[in-house]
Amino acid sequence: MTARIAELAADYDRSGAFPADSLRIAHEAGLLTATIGEQYGGRGARVEESARILHRIGQGDPSVALIAAMTLNTHARQAVQPHWPGELYARVVKESFERPVLVNHARVEPELGSPARGGLPSTLARRTPEGWSLSGTKRFVTGAEGLDWFLVWATTDEPEPRVGTFLVPGGSPGIEIAGRWDQLGLRASGSHDVTFQDVEIPYEHVIGIGPYGASAEQDNRAGAALHLPLAALYLGVARAAQSFFHTFAHSRVPANLGHPVARTERFRRTAGEIEVLLAAAEQLVFDGAARVDAGDSSYTPEQALGARVLADRHGVRAVELAVRLLGNPGLARGNPLERHFRDIQCAPVHAPQEDIALLAIGTKALNP
């Protein structure tokens, strides 16, 4: 599966097209439905298995892995704490076993920025005789062109406003791709800007609705189930870069040496440093995920955030080392390492970003 997705990755990276074929491959392998709860007929994969799935898909194409991560996290949350309307979720599950059904949150806004930094949405949900009418613009909605469901974070227009997540079918009239994703890395993730203009949904298609206030804001400490698999995804990118580095080292035979550069101390030393960085990060991530699954109460949200910070740092550094040693060949367009270098730059960008994570960790450390 990883190899088949990797074969398609370069073309999707160049075109920026939605990676439908790669997602079908992941679906055929049962990966997009892995976290559907056993009570819904799924196998109920938890945090560690999710991390390992995204680690492997990330080695093939991290854009595909990121789109998959959003769907996997949605099912994982539902398995632990059911919150979708029962009949609607049953329909989503049935369709998910038949074809790739993709779900993602739409939370970031042009004025708001990332909810991880606080603030409440300006996207408005207006009451109608039949239900709700949503209007607003969201940014960086991963997989936007292929989503079956947008989970739109919005504020109601009620006399006492509430905030909730509104379940919007992807084919609804009034949904428009408003800004094209054209970034350095993860080019096939399709994280476009999306505008919702008077999009009508039924009254019951809302979850987590509650009072307008600080309690509705994003809790960065409560996301261990997402932080660790995302960290694993980018470590998959770094492992793919390491693999190319090894291939290059064994195949490159300079005329002045007469043997592969893999036999030189310089390459062996760098190979050792890369392996130490990645092995240590993987141990932090996968061991932490296993402790979350085991219900280990001594494993804190701050430890999960810390594992994410260190994994991102180690992954970025490992790929930088490989590129630096290869020199111009490492930055040549069409070279897998050049693509891995671009993709790994996205690791520290995902919310919560490092400064927010360190603030939470430091606050706990100073006030145990």
CSV table of C-alpha atoms in Angstrom, one decimal:
chain,number,residue,atom,x,y,z
A,1,MET,CA,0.0,0.0,0.0
A,2,THR,CA,2.8,2.4,1.0
A,3,ALA,CA,4.7,1.7,-2.2
A,4,ARG,CA,1.6,2.1,-4.4
A,5,ILE,CA,0.8,5.5,-2.9
A,6,ALA,CA,4.4,6.6,-3.1
A,7,GLU,CA,4.4,5.9,-6.8
A,8,LEU,CA,1.6,8.4,-7.3
A,9,ALA,CA,2.9,11.0,-4.9
A,10,ALA,CA,5.3,12.9,-7.2
A,11,ASP,CA,2.6,13.5,-9.8
A,12,TYR,CA,0.1,14.7,-7.2
A,13,ASP,CA,2.7,17.0,-5.7
A,14,ARG,CA,3.4,18.6,-9.1
A,15,SER,CA,-0.3,19.0,-10.1
A,16,GLY,CA,-1.7,19.8,-6.7
A,17,ALA,CA,-4.7,17.7,-7.7
A,18,PHE,CA,-6.9,15.9,-5.2
A,19,PRO,CA,-5.3,12.5,-4.6
A,20,ALA,CA,-8.4,10.4,-5.2
A,21,ASP,CA,-6.6,7.3,-6.4
A,22,SER,CA,-4.3,7.2,-3.4
A,23,LEU,CA,-7.2,7.6,-1.0
A,24,ARG,CA,-9.0,4.7,-2.8
A,25,ILE,CA,-5.9,2.6,-2.2
A,26,ALA,CA,-5.9,3.5,1.5
A,27,HIS,CA,-9.6,2.7,1.7
A,28,GLU,CA,-9.2,-0.7,0.0
A,29,ALA,CA,-6.6,-1.5,2.7
A,30,GLY,CA,-9.2,-0.7,5.3
A,31,LEU,CA,-7.3,2.2,6.7
A,32,LEU,CA,-9.9,5.0,6.3
A,33,THR,CA,-12.3,3.1,8.5
A,34,ALA,CA,-9.9,1.7,11.0
A,35,THR,CA,-11.0,3.9,13.9
A,36,ILE,CA,-14.8,3.3,13.5
A,37,GLY,CA,-15.8,1.9,16.9
A,38,GLU,CA,-16.6,-1.7,17.4
A,39,GLN,CA,-20.2,-0.7,18.5
A,40,TYR,CA,-20.7,0.5,14.9
A,41,GLY,CA,-19.2,-2.6,13.2
A,42,GLY,CA,-15.6,-1.3,12.9
A,43,ARG,CA,-12.4,-2.6,14.4
A,44,GLY,CA,-12.0,0.3,16.9
A,45,ALA,CA,-8.3,1.2,16.2
A,46,ARG,CA,-7.1,3.5,18.9
A,47,VAL,CA,-4.3,6.1,19.3
A,48,GLU,CA,-1.3,3.8,18.8
A,49,GLU,CA,-2.7,2.0,15.7
A,50,SER,CA,-3.8,5.4,14.3
A,51,ALA,CA,-0.3,6.7,14.7
A,52,ARG,CA,1.2,3.6,13.0
A,53,ILE,CA,-1.3,3.9,10.1
A,54,LEU,CA,-0.4,7.6,9.5
A,55,HIS,CA,3.3,6.8,9.9
A,56,ARG,CA,3.1,4.3,7.0
A,57,ILE,CA,0.8,6.4,4.8
A,58,GLY,CA,3.1,9.4,5.5
A,59,GLN,CA,6.0,7.5,4.1
A,60,GLY,CA,4.1,7.2,0.9
A,61,ASP,CA,2.4,10.6,0.6
A,62,PRO,CA,1.9,12.8,3.7
A,63,SER,CA,-0.9,14.8,1.8
A,64,VAL,CA,-2.9,11.6,1.6
A,65,ALA,CA,-2.1,10.8,5.3
A,66,LEU,CA,-3.2,14.2,6.4
A,67,ILE,CA,-6.6,13.9,4.6
A,68,ALA,CA,-6.9,10.4,6.1
A,69,ALA,CA,-6.0,11.7,9.6
A,70,MET,CA,-8.9,14.0,9.7
A,71,THR,CA,-11.4,11.3,9.0
A,72,LEU,CA,-9.7,8.8,11.3
A,73,ASN,CA,-9.8,11.3,14.2
A,74,THR,CA,-13.5,12.0,13.6
A,75,HIS,CA,-14.4,8.3,13.9
A,76,ALA,CA,-12.1,7.9,16.9
A,77,ARG,CA,-13.8,10.7,18.8
A,78,GLN,CA,-17.2,9.2,18.0
A,79,ALA,CA,-16.2,5.8,19.2
A,80,VAL,CA,-15.1,7.1,22.6
A,81,GLN,CA,-17.8,9.6,23.1
A,82,PRO,CA,-20.8,9.4,20.7
A,83,HIS,CA,-22.0,12.8,19.8
A,84,TRP,CA,-23.4,12.6,16.2
A,85,PRO,CA,-27.1,12.1,15.6
A,86,GLY,CA,-27.5,8.3,15.7
A,87,GLU,CA,-29.2,7.7,12.3
A,88,LEU,CA,-26.9,10.1,10.5
A,89,TYR,CA,-23.7,8.5,11.8
A,90,ALA,CA,-25.1,5.0,11.0
A,91,ARG,CA,-25.5,6.2,7.4
A,92,VAL,CA,-22.0,7.6,7.3
A,93,VAL,CA,-20.6,4.3,8.6
A,94,LYS,CA,-22.5,2.3,6.1
A,95,GLU,CA,-21.2,4.4,3.2
A,96,SER,CA,-17.7,4.5,4.6
A,97,PHE,CA,-17.4,0.7,4.3
A,98,GLU,CA,-18.5,0.9,0.7
A,99,ARG,CA,-16.3,3.8,-0.5
A,100,PRO,CA,-13.9,6.5,0.8
A,101,VAL,CA,-16.1,8.8,2.9
A,102,LEU,CA,-14.0,11.8,4.0
A,103,VAL,CA,-14.8,14.1,6.9
A,104,ASN,CA,-13.0,17.1,8.3
A,105,HIS,CA,-13.5,20.1,10.5
A,106,ALA,CA,-13.7,23.6,9.1
A,107,ARG,CA,-12.6,25.9,12.0
A,108,VAL,CA,-9.9,28.4,10.9
A,109,GLU,CA,-11.1,31.7,9.6
A,110,PRO,CA,-9.4,34.7,7.9
A,111,GLU,CA,-9.9,37.1,10.8
A,112,LEU,CA,-9.8,34.5,13.6
A,113,GLY,CA,-6.7,32.5,12.5
A,114,SER,CA,-6.3,29.2,14.3
A,115,PRO,CA,-8.7,28.5,17.1
A,116,ALA,CA,-5.7,27.0,19.0
A,117,ARG,CA,-4.8,30.6,19.8
A,118,GLY,CA,-8.2,31.5,21.2
A,119,GLY,CA,-11.2,33.4,19.8
A,120,LEU,CA,-14.6,32.5,18.5
A,121,PRO,CA,-16.0,32.1,15.0
A,122,SER,CA,-17.7,34.8,12.9
A,123,THR,CA,-19.3,32.1,10.7
A,124,LEU,CA,-23.0,32.5,11.4
A,125,ALA,CA,-25.7,29.8,11.7
A,126,ARG,CA,-29.1,31.5,11.2
A,127,ARG,CA,-32.3,29.7,12.3
A,128,THR,CA,-34.8,29.0,9.6
A,129,PRO,CA,-38.2,27.2,9.6
A,130,GLU,CA,-36.5,24.0,8.4
A,131,GLY,CA,-33.2,24.1,10.3
A,132,TRP,CA,-30.1,26.2,9.9
A,133,SER,CA,-28.5,28.4,7.2
A,134,LEU,CA,-24.7,28.8,7.4
A,135,SER,CA,-22.7,31.7,6.0
A,136,GLY,CA,-19.0,32.3,6.4
A,137,THR,CA,-15.5,31.6,5.1
A,138,LYS,CA,-13.1,29.0,6.5
A,139,ARG,CA,-9.4,28.6,5.7
A,140,PHE,CA,-7.1,25.6,5.3
A,141,VAL,CA,-9.8,23.0,5.1
A,142,THR,CA,-7.7,19.9,4.3
A,143,GLY,CA,-9.2,17.7,1.5
A,144,ALA,CA,-11.9,20.3,0.8
A,145,GLU,CA,-12.6,19.2,-2.8
A,146,GLY,CA,-13.2,15.6,-1.8
A,147,LEU,CA,-15.0,16.0,1.6
A,148,ASP,CA,-18.3,14.3,2.1
A,149,TRP,CA,-18.9,16.2,5.3
A,150,PHE,CA,-17.7,19.6,6.5
A,151,LEU,CA,-17.9,20.0,10.3
A,152,VAL,CA,-18.3,23.7,10.4
A,153,TRP,CA,-17.6,25.7,13.6
A,154,ALA,CA,-20.1,28.5,13.8
A,155,THR,CA,-22.0,30.9,16.1
A,156,THR,CA,-25.8,31.0,16.1
A,157,ASP,CA,-27.8,34.2,15.6
A,158,GLU,CA,-30.0,33.5,18.6
A,159,PRO,CA,-30.7,36.2,21.2
A,160,GLU,CA,-28.3,34.4,23.4
A,161,PRO,CA,-25.7,33.2,20.9
A,162,ARG,CA,-24.4,29.6,21.1
A,163,VAL,CA,-21.4,28.0,19.4
A,164,GLY,CA,-21.4,24.6,17.8
A,165,THR,CA,-20.3,22.3,15.0
A,166,PHE,CA,-22.7,22.1,12.1
A,167,LEU,CA,-22.7,18.9,9.9
A,168,VAL,CA,-22.7,20.0,6.3
A,169,PRO,CA,-22.9,17.5,3.4
A,170,GLY,CA,-20.1,18.2,0.9
A,171,GLY,CA,-22.5,18.5,-2.1
A,172,SER,CA,-24.7,21.1,-0.6
A,173,PRO,CA,-25.6,24.2,-2.7
A,174,GLY,CA,-23.8,27.3,-1.5
A,175,ILE,CA,-20.4,25.7,-0.9
A,176,GLU,CA,-17.6,27.3,-2.9
A,177,ILE,CA,-13.8,26.8,-3.0
A,178,ALA,CA,-12.8,30.4,-2.3
A,179,GLY,CA,-9.0,30.2,-2.3
A,180,ARG,CA,-6.7,27.7,-3.8
A,181,TRP,CA,-4.1,25.9,-1.7
A,182,ASP,CA,-0.6,26.7,-3.2
A,183,GLN,CA,1.9,26.0,-0.5
A,184,LEU,CA,5.5,24.8,-0.4
A,185,GLY,CA,4.7,21.4,1.1
A,186,LEU,CA,1.7,19.0,1.3
A,187,ARG,CA,0.7,20.4,-2.1
A,188,ALA,CA,-1.9,17.6,-2.7
A,189,SER,CA,-3.6,18.0,0.6
A,190,GLY,CA,-6.1,20.4,-1.0
A,191,SER,CA,-6.3,22.6,2.1
A,192,HIS,CA,-8.3,25.2,0.3
A,193,ASP,CA,-10.3,28.2,1.6
A,194,VAL,CA,-14.1,27.4,1.6
A,195,THR,CA,-17.0,29.8,1.6
A,196,PHE,CA,-20.4,28.8,2.9
A,197,GLN,CA,-23.2,31.0,1.5
A,198,ASP,CA,-26.6,30.4,3.0
A,199,VAL,CA,-26.0,26.7,3.1
A,200,GLU,CA,-29.1,24.9,4.4
A,201,ILE,CA,-29.0,22.0,6.8
A,202,PRO,CA,-31.5,20.2,9.1
A,203,TYR,CA,-32.0,21.5,12.6
A,204,GLU,CA,-30.6,18.3,14.2
A,205,HIS,CA,-27.3,18.4,12.2
A,206,VAL,CA,-25.4,20.1,14.9
A,207,ILE,CA,-23.1,18.7,17.6
A,208,GLY,CA,-21.4,20.1,20.7
A,209,ILE,CA,-23.5,23.3,20.8
A,210,GLY,CA,-23.2,25.3,23.9
A,211,PRO,CA,-23.0,28.8,25.4
A,212,TYR,CA,-21.0,31.6,23.8
A,213,GLY,CA,-17.9,32.0,25.9
A,214,ALA,CA,-14.4,30.8,26.8
A,215,SER,CA,-15.7,27.3,27.4
A,216,ALA,CA,-16.3,26.9,23.7
A,217,GLU,CA,-12.7,27.6,22.7
A,218,GLN,CA,-10.3,24.9,21.7
A,219,ASP,CA,-8.6,22.9,24.5
A,220,ASN,CA,-5.0,22.4,23.3
A,221,ARG,CA,-4.3,20.1,26.3
A,222,ALA,CA,-7.1,17.7,25.4
A,223,GLY,CA,-5.8,16.6,22.0
A,224,ALA,CA,-3.4,13.8,22.7
A,225,ALA,CA,-5.4,11.5,20.4
A,226,LEU,CA,-4.6,13.9,17.6
A,227,HIS,CA,-1.2,15.2,18.5
A,228,LEU,CA,0.6,11.9,18.6
A,229,PRO,CA,-0.7,10.4,15.3
A,230,LEU,CA,0.1,13.7,13.5
A,231,ALA,CA,3.6,13.6,14.9
A,232,ALA,CA,3.9,10.0,13.6
A,233,LEU,CA,2.7,11.2,10.2
A,234,TYR,CA,5.6,13.5,9.8
A,235,LEU,CA,8.1,11.0,11.2
A,236,GLY,CA,6.9,8.9,8.2
A,237,VAL,CA,8.0,11.7,5.9
A,238,ALA,CA,11.4,11.7,7.6
A,239,ARG,CA,11.7,7.9,7.3
A,240,ALA,CA,11.0,8.2,3.6
A,241,ALA,CA,13.8,10.8,3.3
A,242,GLN,CA,16.1,8.5,5.2
A,243,SER,CA,15.4,5.7,2.8
A,244,PHE,CA,16.3,7.9,-0.2
A,245,PHE,CA,19.4,9.0,1.7
A,246,HIS,CA,20.5,5.4,2.2
A,247,THR,CA,19.8,4.5,-1.5
A,248,PHE,CA,21.9,7.5,-2.6
A,249,ALA,CA,24.7,6.6,-0.3
A,250,HIS,CA,24.9,3.1,-1.6
A,251,SER,CA,24.6,4.0,-5.3
A,252,ARG,CA,26.8,7.1,-5.4
A,253,VAL,CA,30.4,6.1,-6.4
A,254,PRO,CA,32.6,9.1,-7.0
A,255,ALA,CA,35.5,8.6,-9.3
A,256,ASN,CA,38.1,9.7,-6.8
A,257,LEU,CA,36.8,7.2,-4.2
A,258,GLY,CA,36.1,4.1,-6.3
A,259,HIS,CA,33.5,2.9,-3.8
A,260,PRO,CA,30.1,4.0,-2.5
A,261,VAL,CA,30.0,7.1,-0.3
A,262,ALA,CA,28.1,4.9,2.2
A,263,ARG,CA,31.5,3.6,3.3
A,264,THR,CA,32.9,7.0,4.2
A,265,GLU,CA,32.9,8.2,7.8
A,266,ARG,CA,31.0,11.4,6.9
A,267,PHE,CA,28.0,9.5,5.5
A,268,ARG,CA,28.1,6.9,8.3
A,269,ARG,CA,28.2,9.5,11.0
A,270,THR,CA,25.3,11.4,9.5
A,271,ALA,CA,23.3,8.2,9.0
A,272,GLY,CA,23.8,7.5,12.7
A,273,GLU,CA,22.6,10.9,13.7
A,274,ILE,CA,19.5,10.6,11.6
A,275,GLU,CA,18.7,7.2,13.0
A,276,VAL,CA,19.1,8.4,16.6
A,277,LEU,CA,16.8,11.4,16.0
A,278,LEU,CA,14.1,9.3,14.4
A,279,ALA,CA,14.3,6.3,16.7
A,280,ALA,CA,14.1,8.5,19.8
A,281,ALA,CA,11.1,10.5,18.4
A,282,GLU,CA,9.2,7.3,17.4
A,283,GLN,CA,9.7,5.8,20.8
A,284,LEU,CA,8.3,9.0,22.4
A,285,VAL,CA,5.3,9.0,20.1
A,286,PHE,CA,4.4,5.3,20.0
A,287,ASP,CA,5.1,4.6,23.6
A,288,GLY,CA,3.0,7.7,24.5
A,289,ALA,CA,0.2,6.5,22.3
A,290,ALA,CA,0.3,3.1,23.9
A,291,ARG,CA,0.0,4.6,27.3
A,292,VAL,CA,-3.0,6.7,26.2
A,293,ASP,CA,-4.7,3.5,24.9
A,294,ALA,CA,-3.9,1.7,28.2
A,295,GLY,CA,-5.6,4.5,30.2
A,296,ASP,CA,-2.4,5.3,32.0
A,297,SER,CA,-3.4,8.3,34.2
A,298,SER,CA,0.2,9.2,34.8
A,299,TYR,CA,0.6,10.1,31.1
A,300,THR,CA,-0.3,13.8,31.0
A,301,PRO,CA,-1.5,16.0,28.1
A,302,GLU,CA,1.7,18.0,28.6
A,303,GLN,CA,3.7,14.8,27.8
A,304,ALA,CA,1.7,14.3,24.6
A,305,LEU,CA,2.3,17.9,23.6
A,306,GLY,CA,6.0,17.5,24.4
A,307,ALA,CA,6.3,14.4,22.3
A,308,ARG,CA,4.7,16.3,19.4
A,309,VAL,CA,7.2,19.2,19.8
A,310,LEU,CA,10.3,16.9,20.0
A,311,ALA,CA,9.0,14.7,17.1
A,312,ASP,CA,8.6,17.7,14.9
A,313,ARG,CA,12.0,19.0,15.7
A,314,HIS,CA,13.7,15.7,15.2
A,315,GLY,CA,11.9,15.0,11.9
A,316,VAL,CA,12.8,18.4,10.5
A,317,ARG,CA,16.4,18.1,11.6
A,318,ALA,CA,16.8,14.6,10.2
A,319,VAL,CA,15.7,15.6,6.7
A,320,GLU,CA,17.8,18.8,6.9
A,321,LEU,CA,20.9,16.6,7.6
A,322,ALA,CA,20.2,14.4,4.7
A,323,VAL,CA,19.7,17.3,2.3
A,324,ARG,CA,22.8,19.1,3.5
A,325,LEU,CA,25.0,16.1,3.0
A,326,LEU,CA,23.8,15.4,-0.5
A,327,GLY,CA,24.1,19.0,-1.6
A,328,ASN,CA,22.7,20.0,-5.0
A,329,PRO,CA,21.3,16.5,-5.7
A,330,GLY,CA,19.3,16.7,-2.5
A,331,LEU,CA,17.5,19.9,-3.7
A,332,ALA,CA,17.0,18.9,-7.4
A,333,ARG,CA,13.4,19.1,-8.5
A,334,GLY,CA,11.9,15.7,-9.2
A,335,ASN,CA,14.2,14.2,-6.5
A,336,PRO,CA,12.1,12.5,-3.7
A,337,LEU,CA,14.3,14.1,-1.1
A,338,GLU,CA,13.5,17.6,-2.3
A,339,ARG,CA,9.8,16.8,-1.9
A,340,HIS,CA,10.3,15.3,1.5
A,341,PHE,CA,12.2,18.4,2.5
A,342,ARG,CA,9.3,20.6,1.5
A,343,ASP,CA,6.7,18.4,3.1
A,344,ILE,CA,8.5,18.2,6.5
A,345,GLN,CA,8.4,22.0,6.8
A,346,CYS,CA,4.7,21.7,7.4
A,347,ALA,CA,5.2,19.7,10.6
A,348,PRO,CA,5.7,22.6,13.0
A,349,VAL,CA,2.8,24.6,11.3
A,350,HIS,CA,0.0,22.4,12.5
A,351,ALA,CA,-1.9,23.6,15.5
A,352,PRO,CA,-1.1,23.8,18.3
A,353,GLN,CA,2.2,25.3,17.1
A,354,GLU,CA,5.3,24.9,19.2
A,355,ASP,CA,5.0,28.2,21.1
A,356,ILE,CA,1.4,27.3,22.2
A,357,ALA,CA,2.5,23.8,23.2
A,358,LEU,CA,5.5,25.1,25.2
A,359,LEU,CA,3.3,27.7,26.9
A,360,ALA,CA,0.9,24.9,28.1
A,361,ILE,CA,3.8,22.7,29.2
A,362,GLY,CA,5.6,25.6,31.0
A,363,THR,CA,2.4,26.7,32.7
A,364,LYS,CA,1.9,23.2,34.2
A,365,ALA,CA,5.6,22.9,35.1
A,366,LEU,CA,5.6,26.2,37.0
A,367,ASN,CA,2.2,25.5,38.7
A,368,PRO,CA,2.2,21.7,39.3
